[in-house]
Coordinates of C-alpha atoms in Angstrom, one line a residue:
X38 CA 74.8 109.9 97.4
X39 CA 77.8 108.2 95.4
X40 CA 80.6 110.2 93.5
X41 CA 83.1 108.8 90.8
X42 CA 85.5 111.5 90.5
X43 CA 89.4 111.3 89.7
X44 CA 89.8 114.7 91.1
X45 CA 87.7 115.7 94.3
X46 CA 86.1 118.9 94.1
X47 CA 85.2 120.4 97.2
X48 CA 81.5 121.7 97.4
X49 CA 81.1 125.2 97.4
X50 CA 77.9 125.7 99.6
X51 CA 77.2 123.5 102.6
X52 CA 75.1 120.6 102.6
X53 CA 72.8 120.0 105.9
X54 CA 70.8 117.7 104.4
X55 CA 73.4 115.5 102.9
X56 CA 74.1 112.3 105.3
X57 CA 75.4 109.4 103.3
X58 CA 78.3 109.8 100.6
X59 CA 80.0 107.7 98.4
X60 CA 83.4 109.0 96.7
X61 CA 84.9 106.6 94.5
X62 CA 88.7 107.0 93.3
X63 CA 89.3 110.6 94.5
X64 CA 92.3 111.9 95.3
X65 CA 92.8 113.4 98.5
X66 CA 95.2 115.9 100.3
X67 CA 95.3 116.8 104.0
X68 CA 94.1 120.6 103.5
X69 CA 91.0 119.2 101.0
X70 CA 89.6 117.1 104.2
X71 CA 89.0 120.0 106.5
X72 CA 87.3 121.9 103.4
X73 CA 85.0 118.9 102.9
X74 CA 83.9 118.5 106.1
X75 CA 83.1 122.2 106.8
X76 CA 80.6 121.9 103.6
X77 CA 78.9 118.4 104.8
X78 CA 78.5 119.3 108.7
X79 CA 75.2 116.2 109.1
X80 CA 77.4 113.3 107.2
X81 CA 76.6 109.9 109.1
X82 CA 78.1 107.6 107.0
X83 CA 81.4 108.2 104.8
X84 CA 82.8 106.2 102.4
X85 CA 85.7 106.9 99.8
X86 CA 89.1 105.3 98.6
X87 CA 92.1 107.7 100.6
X88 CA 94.7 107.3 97.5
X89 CA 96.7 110.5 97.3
X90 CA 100.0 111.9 95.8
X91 CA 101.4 113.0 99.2
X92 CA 104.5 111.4 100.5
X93 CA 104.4 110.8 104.1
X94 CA 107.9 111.6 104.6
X95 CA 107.8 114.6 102.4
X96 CA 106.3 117.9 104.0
X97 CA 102.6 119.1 103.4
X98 CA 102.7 121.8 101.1
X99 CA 99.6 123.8 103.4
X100 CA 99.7 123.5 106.9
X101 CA 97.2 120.9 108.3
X102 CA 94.8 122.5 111.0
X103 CA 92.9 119.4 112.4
X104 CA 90.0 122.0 112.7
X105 CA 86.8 122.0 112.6
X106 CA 86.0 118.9 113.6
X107 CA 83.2 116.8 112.2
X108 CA 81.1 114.8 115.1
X109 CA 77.9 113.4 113.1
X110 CA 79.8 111.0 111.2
X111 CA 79.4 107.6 112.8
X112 CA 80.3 105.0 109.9
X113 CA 83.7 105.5 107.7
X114 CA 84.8 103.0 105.2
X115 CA 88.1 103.7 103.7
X116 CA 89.9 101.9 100.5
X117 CA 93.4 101.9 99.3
X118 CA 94.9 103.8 101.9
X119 CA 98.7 104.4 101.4
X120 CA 99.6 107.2 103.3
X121 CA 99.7 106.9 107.1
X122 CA 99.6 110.4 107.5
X123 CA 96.6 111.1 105.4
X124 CA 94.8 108.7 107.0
X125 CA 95.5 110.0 110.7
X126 CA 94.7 113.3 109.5
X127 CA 91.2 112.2 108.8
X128 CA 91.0 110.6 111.9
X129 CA 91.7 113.7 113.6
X130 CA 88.8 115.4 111.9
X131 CA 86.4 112.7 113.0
X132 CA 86.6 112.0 116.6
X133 CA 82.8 109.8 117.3
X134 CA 83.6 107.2 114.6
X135 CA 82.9 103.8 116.0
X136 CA 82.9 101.9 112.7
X137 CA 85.7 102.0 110.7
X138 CA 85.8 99.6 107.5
X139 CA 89.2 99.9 106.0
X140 CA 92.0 98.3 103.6
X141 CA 95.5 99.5 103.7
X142 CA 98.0 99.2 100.6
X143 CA 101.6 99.2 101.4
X144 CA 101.7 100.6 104.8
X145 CA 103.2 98.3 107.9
X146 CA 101.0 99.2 110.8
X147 CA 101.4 96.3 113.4
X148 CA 99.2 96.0 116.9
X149 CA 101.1 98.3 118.7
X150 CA 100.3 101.1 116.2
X151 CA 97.1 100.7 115.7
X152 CA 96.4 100.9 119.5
X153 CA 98.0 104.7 119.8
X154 CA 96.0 105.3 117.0
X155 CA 93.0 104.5 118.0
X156 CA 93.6 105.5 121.7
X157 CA 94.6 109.0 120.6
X158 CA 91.7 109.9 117.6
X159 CA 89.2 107.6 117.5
X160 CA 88.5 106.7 121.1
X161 CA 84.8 105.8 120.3
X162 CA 85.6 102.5 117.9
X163 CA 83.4 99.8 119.0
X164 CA 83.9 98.2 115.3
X165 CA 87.0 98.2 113.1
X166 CA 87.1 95.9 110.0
X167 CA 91.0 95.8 108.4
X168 CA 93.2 94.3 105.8
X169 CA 96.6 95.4 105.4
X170 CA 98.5 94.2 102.8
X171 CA 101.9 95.1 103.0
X172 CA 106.3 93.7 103.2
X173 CA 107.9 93.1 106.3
X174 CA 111.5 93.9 105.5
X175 CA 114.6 91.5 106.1
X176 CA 116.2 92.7 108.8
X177 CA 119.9 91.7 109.8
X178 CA 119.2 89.5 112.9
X179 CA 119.0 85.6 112.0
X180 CA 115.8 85.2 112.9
X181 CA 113.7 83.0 110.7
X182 CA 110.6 83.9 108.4
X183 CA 108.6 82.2 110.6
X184 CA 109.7 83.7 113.7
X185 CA 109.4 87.1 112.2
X186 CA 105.5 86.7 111.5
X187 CA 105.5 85.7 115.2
X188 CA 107.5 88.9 116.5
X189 CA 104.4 90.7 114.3
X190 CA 101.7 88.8 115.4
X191 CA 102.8 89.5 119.2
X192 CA 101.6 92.6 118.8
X193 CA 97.9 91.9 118.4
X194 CA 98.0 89.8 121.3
X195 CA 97.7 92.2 124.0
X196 CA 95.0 92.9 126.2
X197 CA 94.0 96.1 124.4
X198 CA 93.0 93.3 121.8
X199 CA 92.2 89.9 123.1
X200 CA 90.6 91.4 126.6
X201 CA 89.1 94.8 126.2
X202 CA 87.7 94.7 122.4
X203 CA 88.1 91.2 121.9
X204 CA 89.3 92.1 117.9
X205 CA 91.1 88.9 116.5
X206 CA 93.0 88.4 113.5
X207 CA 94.4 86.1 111.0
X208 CA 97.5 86.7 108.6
X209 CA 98.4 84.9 105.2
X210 CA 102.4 85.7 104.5
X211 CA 105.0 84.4 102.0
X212 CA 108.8 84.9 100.8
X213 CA 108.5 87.1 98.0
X214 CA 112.3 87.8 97.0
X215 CA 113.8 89.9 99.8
X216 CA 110.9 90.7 101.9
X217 CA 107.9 89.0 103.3
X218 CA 104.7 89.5 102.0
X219 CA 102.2 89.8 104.4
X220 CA 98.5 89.8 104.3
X221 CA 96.5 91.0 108.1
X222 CA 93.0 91.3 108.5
X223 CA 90.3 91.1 111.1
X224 CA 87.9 88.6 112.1
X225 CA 85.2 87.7 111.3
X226 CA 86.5 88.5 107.0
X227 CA 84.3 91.7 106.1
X228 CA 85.8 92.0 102.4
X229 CA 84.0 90.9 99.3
X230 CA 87.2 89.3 98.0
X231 CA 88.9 86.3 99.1
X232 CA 92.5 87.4 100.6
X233 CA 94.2 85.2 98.4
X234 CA 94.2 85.1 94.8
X235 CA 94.3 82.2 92.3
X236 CA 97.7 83.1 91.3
X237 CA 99.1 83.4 94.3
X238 CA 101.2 80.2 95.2
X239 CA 103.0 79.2 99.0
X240 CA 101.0 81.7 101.3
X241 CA 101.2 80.2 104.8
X242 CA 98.4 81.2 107.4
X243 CA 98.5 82.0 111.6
X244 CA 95.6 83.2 113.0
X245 CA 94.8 85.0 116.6
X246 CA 91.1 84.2 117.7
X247 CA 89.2 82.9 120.7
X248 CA 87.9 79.5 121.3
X249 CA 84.8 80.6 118.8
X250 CA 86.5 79.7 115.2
X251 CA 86.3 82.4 112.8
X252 CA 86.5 79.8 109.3
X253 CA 82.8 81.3 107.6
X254 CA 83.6 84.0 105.3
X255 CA 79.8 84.7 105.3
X256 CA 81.0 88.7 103.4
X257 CA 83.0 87.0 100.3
X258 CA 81.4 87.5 97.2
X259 CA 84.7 86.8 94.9
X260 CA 86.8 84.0 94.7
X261 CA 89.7 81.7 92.5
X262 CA 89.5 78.3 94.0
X263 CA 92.4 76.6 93.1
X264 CA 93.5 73.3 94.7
X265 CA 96.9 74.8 95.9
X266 CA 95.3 77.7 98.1
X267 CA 93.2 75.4 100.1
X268 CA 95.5 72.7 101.2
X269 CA 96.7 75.0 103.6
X270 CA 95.8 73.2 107.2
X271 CA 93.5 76.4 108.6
X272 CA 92.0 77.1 105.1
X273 CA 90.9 73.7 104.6
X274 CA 88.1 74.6 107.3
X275 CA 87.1 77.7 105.3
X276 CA 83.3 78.4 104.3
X277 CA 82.4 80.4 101.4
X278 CA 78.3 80.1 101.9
X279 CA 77.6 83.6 99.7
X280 CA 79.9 83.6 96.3
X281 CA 78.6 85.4 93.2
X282 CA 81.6 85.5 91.2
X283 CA 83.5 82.3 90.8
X284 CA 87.0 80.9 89.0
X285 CA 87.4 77.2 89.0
X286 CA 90.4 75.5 87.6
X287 CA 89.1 71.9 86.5
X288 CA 89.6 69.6 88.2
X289 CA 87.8 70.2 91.9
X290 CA 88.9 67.7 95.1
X291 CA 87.8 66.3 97.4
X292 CA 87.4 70.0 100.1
X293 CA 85.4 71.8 96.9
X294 CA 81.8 71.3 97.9
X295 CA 82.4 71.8 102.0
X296 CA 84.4 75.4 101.0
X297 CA 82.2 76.4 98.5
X298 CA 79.1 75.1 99.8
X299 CA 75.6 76.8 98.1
X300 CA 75.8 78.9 94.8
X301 CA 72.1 79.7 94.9
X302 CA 74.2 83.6 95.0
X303 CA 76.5 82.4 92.0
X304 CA 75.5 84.6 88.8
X305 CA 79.1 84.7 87.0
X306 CA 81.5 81.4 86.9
X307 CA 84.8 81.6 84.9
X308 CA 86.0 78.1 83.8
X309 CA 89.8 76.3 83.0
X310 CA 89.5 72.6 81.5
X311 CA 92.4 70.7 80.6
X312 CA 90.5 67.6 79.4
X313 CA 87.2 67.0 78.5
X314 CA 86.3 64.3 80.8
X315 CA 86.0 66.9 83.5
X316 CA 82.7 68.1 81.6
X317 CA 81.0 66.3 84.2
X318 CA 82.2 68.0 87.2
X319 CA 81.5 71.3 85.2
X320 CA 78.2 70.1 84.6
X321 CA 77.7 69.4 88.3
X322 CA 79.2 72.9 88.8
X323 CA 75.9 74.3 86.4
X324 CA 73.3 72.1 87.4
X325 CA 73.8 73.7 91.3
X326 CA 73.7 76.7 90.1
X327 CA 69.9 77.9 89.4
X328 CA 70.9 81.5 89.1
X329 CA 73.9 81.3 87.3
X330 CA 74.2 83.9 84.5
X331 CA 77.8 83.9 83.0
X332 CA 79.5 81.2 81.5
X333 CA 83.3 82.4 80.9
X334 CA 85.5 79.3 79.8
X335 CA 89.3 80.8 80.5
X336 CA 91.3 78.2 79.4
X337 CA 91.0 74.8 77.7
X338 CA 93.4 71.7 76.4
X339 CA 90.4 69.8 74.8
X340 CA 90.6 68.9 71.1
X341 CA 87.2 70.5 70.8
X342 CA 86.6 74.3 71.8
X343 CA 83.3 74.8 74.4
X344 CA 81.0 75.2 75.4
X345 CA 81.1 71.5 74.5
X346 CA 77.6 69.7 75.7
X347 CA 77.3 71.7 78.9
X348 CA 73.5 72.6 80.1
X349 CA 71.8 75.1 82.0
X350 CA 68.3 77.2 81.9
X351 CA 70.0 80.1 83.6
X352 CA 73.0 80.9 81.3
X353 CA 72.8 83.6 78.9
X354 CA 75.9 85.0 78.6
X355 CA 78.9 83.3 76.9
X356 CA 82.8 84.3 77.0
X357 CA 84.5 82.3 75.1
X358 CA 87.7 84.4 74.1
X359 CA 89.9 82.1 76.2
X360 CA 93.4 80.1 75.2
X361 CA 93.0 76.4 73.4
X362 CA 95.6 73.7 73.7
X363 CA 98.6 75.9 72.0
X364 CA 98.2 78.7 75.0
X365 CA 97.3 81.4 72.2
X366 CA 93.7 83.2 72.1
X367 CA 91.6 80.7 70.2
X368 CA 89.9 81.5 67.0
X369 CA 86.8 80.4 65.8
X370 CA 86.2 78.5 62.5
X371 CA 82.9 78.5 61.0
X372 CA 82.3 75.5 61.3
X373 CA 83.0 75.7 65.0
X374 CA 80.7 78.5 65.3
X375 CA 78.1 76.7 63.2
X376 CA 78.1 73.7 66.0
X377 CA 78.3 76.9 68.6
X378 CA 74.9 78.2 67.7
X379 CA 73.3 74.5 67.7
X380 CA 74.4 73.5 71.2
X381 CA 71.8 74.1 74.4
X382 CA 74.0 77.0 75.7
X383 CA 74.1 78.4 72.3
X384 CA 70.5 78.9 71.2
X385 CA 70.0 80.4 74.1
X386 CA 72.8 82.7 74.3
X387 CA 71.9 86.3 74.4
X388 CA 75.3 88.0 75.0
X389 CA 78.7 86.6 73.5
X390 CA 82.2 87.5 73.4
X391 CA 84.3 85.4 71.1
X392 CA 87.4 85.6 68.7
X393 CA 87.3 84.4 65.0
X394 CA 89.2 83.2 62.3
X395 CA 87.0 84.7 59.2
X396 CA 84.8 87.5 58.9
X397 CA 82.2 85.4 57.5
X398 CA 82.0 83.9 61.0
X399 CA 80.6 87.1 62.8
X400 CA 77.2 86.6 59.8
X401 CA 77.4 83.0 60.8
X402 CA 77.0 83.7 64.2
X403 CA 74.4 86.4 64.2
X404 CA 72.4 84.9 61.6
X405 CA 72.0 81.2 62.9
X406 CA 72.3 82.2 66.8
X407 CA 68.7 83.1 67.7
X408 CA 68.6 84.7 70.7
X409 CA 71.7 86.6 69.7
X410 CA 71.7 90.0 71.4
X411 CA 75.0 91.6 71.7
X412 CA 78.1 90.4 70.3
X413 CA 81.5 91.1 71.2
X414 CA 83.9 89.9 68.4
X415 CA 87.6 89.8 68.2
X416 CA 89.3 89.6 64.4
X417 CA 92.9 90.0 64.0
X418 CA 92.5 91.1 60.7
X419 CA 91.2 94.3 61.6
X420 CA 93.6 96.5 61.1
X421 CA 94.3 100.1 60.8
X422 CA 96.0 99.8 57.4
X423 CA 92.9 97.9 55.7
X424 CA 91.6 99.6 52.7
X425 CA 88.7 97.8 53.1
X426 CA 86.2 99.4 56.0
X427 CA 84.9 96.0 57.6
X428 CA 82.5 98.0 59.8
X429 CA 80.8 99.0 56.4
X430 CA 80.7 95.4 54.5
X431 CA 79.5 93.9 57.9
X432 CA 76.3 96.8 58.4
X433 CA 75.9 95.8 54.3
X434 CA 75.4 92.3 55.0
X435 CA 73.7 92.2 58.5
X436 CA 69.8 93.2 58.9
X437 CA 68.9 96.7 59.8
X438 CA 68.5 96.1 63.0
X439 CA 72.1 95.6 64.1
X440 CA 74.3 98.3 64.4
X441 CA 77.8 97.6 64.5
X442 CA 80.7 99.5 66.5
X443 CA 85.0 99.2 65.9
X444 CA 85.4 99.0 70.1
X445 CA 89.5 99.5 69.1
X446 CA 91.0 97.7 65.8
X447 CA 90.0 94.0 66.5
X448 CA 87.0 94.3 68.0
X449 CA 83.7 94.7 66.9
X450 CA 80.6 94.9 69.1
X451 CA 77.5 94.0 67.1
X452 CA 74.3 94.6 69.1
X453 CA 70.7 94.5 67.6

C-alpha cells in the first residue's frame, strides 16, 4: 500500500491485514509514531521519508513513550531524515529490524555513533544501506582537510565494522566555504542516484572496503556524466551497468563506454552539444540505445537548433526547450519547425516540448508533424494583459480534435 500525503493522518481503526506501506512526504512527530504503529500491529515492510518540523535541540511538545513496540516489521527504508532524535525514536519503536535502507540530510553521524545506535535499538541489523550527506565544521586545530576526513573515516574502521559486520564505506568530500562537505555511504551503492551530481565540481573520494572492490554500482538508475566527476583516480574504475536516466555533456572521453557500459535500461537521455561535429558521438549514443524513449537536447552552440540529423526507431518524445549559442531559451522560427517536422526524429515524434517565436508556429507544428500527440509549447507572448485570448484563436484554427490548455501564461499544452 503507498500513501502521498503532506500531512500524516493517523488511521483510526487498526489494520491486521495491512503488511507493506509506502508513505511518501509525510511529516512526522515523535508522539504520531507510537499512534501509527498501535493501528498497523502486522507491518513487515515500512517505508516513508522522516522529514519533520521538530528541532532536536528544542523540547518535544508531548512526552515520547517508546511504547508499544512494534516487532513484525522486518524491512524499514527511511528518506530525508533530519532529525536525529526522530529517527532514534523510531528505532526505539521497532526493535527486530534487520534491514534498514536510509539517507540522512544534514545530520553528522560518524562510526562511533552509529554503533551505540545500533547496539542499543536495533540489535537485530544484519543489513544497513546509508548515505549521509552532511558539513564537517572547521574546527580551531591546524589540522588539514584532508586529515580531517581521515579523523572521520577512523571511525568506521573498527572492528564493530570491518570484523563483525564487515559494512564498508566510501566518502566523496569537498571545501565548500567554511566547512567541508561531506558525502558517506555504504557499500556495495544501494541508491538509484549517482552520489555526485553533474554540477558538482572538486569532490575528492577515500573509501574503506576489503580486498573485494566495491566499483559496480549495479542499484544506479540516474546519472550526469560529466568528464570532471570521473577523473577522480577511484571513480575512474566505476561501473554503471543499469542507467535509465542519463545527462551527457558532449563531448564523451576516453573512460565513457567502460563507466557507462550497456543502456539496453536507458529510456530518457538529456543532451549538451557545443558543436555539431559531436553529432556522431550522439549518434553512437542513440544507436546503443534500443529502448531509448526521450530525447531532451539541454544545451547547444551549433548554428542550427536539433534535433539536427540524429536517428533512432525508439525515440518518441522530444524536449527541445533548451538554451542556443546566446545562453537564452531558444525560440523556434517556422521555418525551423518546418525542417523539425521533416527530420527522422520528427515524423515520428509523438510528445514535444518546445518554445516558439510566432504563434503560427504551434499550427505549423501540429499540422505538418504527423504523429503529433501532445504538445507542450512555450510563447513569450502570452501574457496576462493580452486582449486577445490565444487559447481561443488557437482551438479556432486547430481541428476538433485537439483541445488546448493555458498550463500558466506561456505555456500551452495542445493534446489531441
Amino acid at each position: 500500500c503507498k500513501f502521498n500525503l503532506k500531512v500524516i493522518s493517523i488511521p483510526t481503526v487498526v489494520s491486521k491485514s495491512l503488511q507493506y506501506l509506502t508513505v511518501c512526504r509525510p511529516y512526522w512527530d515523535s508522539s504520531e509514531l507510537v499512534d501509527f504503529f498501535e493501528k498497523t500491529p502486522n507491518l513487515k515492510i515500512f517505508s516513508t521519508s522522516l522529514d519533520t518540523y521538530e528541532e532536536d535541540d528544542l523540547p518535544l511538545f508531548r512526552e515520547f513513550l517508546p511504547s508499544p513496540q512494534n516487532f513484525s516489521i522486518k524491512k524499514l527504508i527511511l528518506t530525508e531524515v533530519n532529525s536525529q532524535r526522530l529517527m532514534i525514536n523510531l528505532f526505539k519503536l521497532l526493535p527486530n529490524v534487520n534491514y534498514l535502507k536510509i539517507e540522512i540530510w544534514s545530520l553528522n553521524i560518524d562510526g562511533y555513533q552509529w554503533k551505540e545506535i545500533i547496539i542499543n535499538y536495533l540489535p537485530k541489523l544484519n543489513v544497513l544501506q546509508f548515505m549521509i550527506n552532511s558539513n564537517l565544521d572547521d574546527s580551531i586545530d591546524n589540522k588539514t582537510d584532508e586529515e580531517k576526513i581521515d579523523q572521520y573515516l577512523e571511525t568506521y574502521r573498527t572492528p564493530f565494522w570491518i570484523e563483525d559486520h564487515q559494512w564498508f564505506i566510501r566518502c566523496h568530500w569537498k571545501r565548500w566555504k567554511n566547512n567541508i562537505s561531506i558525502r558517506v555511504y555504504s557499500l556495495p551503492y544501494a541508491f538509484n542516484n549517482f552520489p555526485i551530481c553533474s554540477n558538482e565540481f572538486d569532490f575528492k573520494t577515500k573509501s574503506i572496503y576489503s580486498s573485494e572492490m566495491y566499483f559496480s554500482y549495479d542499484s544506479v538508475r540516474n546519472v550526469g556524466y560529466e568528464q570532471h566527476i570521473f577523473s577522480d583516480e577511484i571513480l575512474q574504475h566505476v561501473q554503471l551497468p543499469n542507467i535509465e536516466i542519463l545527462f551527457v555533456r558532449l563531448p564523451t572521453d576516453h573512460r565513457f563506454f567502460s563507466i557507462v557500459s550497456k543502456f539496453k535500461n536507458l529510456h530518457s537521455l538529456s543532451i549538451s552539444i557545443p558543436k555539431i561535429i559531436y553529432q556522431s558521438q550522439l549518434q553512437v549514443l542513440l544507436d546503443n540505445a534500443p529502448r531509448l524513449y526521450s530525447l531532451a537536447f539541454e544545451s547547444w552552440k551549433t548554428s542550427k537548433p536539433p534535433p539536427y540529423q540524429c536517428t533512432s526507431k525508439s525515440i518518441h518524445r522530444l524536449d527541445l526547450h533548451g538554451s542556443s549559442r546566446t545562453s537564452r531559451k531558444h525560440h523556434y522560427t517556422c521555418k525551423q519547425c518546418l525542417e523539425l517536422s521533416r527530420s527522422s526524429l520528427g515524423i515520428q515524434c509523438q510528445v514535444l516540448h518546445i518554445e516558439v517565436k510566432e504563434l503560427k508556429c504551434i499550427l505549423q507544428l501540429i499540422y505538418s508533424m504527423i504523429n503529433l500527440r501532445t504538445l507542450y509549447v512555450f510563447y513569450e507572448c502570452d501574457i496576462r494583459g493580452n486582449k486577445i485570448d490565444l487559447i481561443k484563436v488557437l482551438q479556432d484554427y486547430l481541428p476538433s480534435k485537439w483541445t488546448v490548455t493555458r498550463f500558466c501564461y506561456g505555456v500551452f499544452i495542445i493534446q489531441s
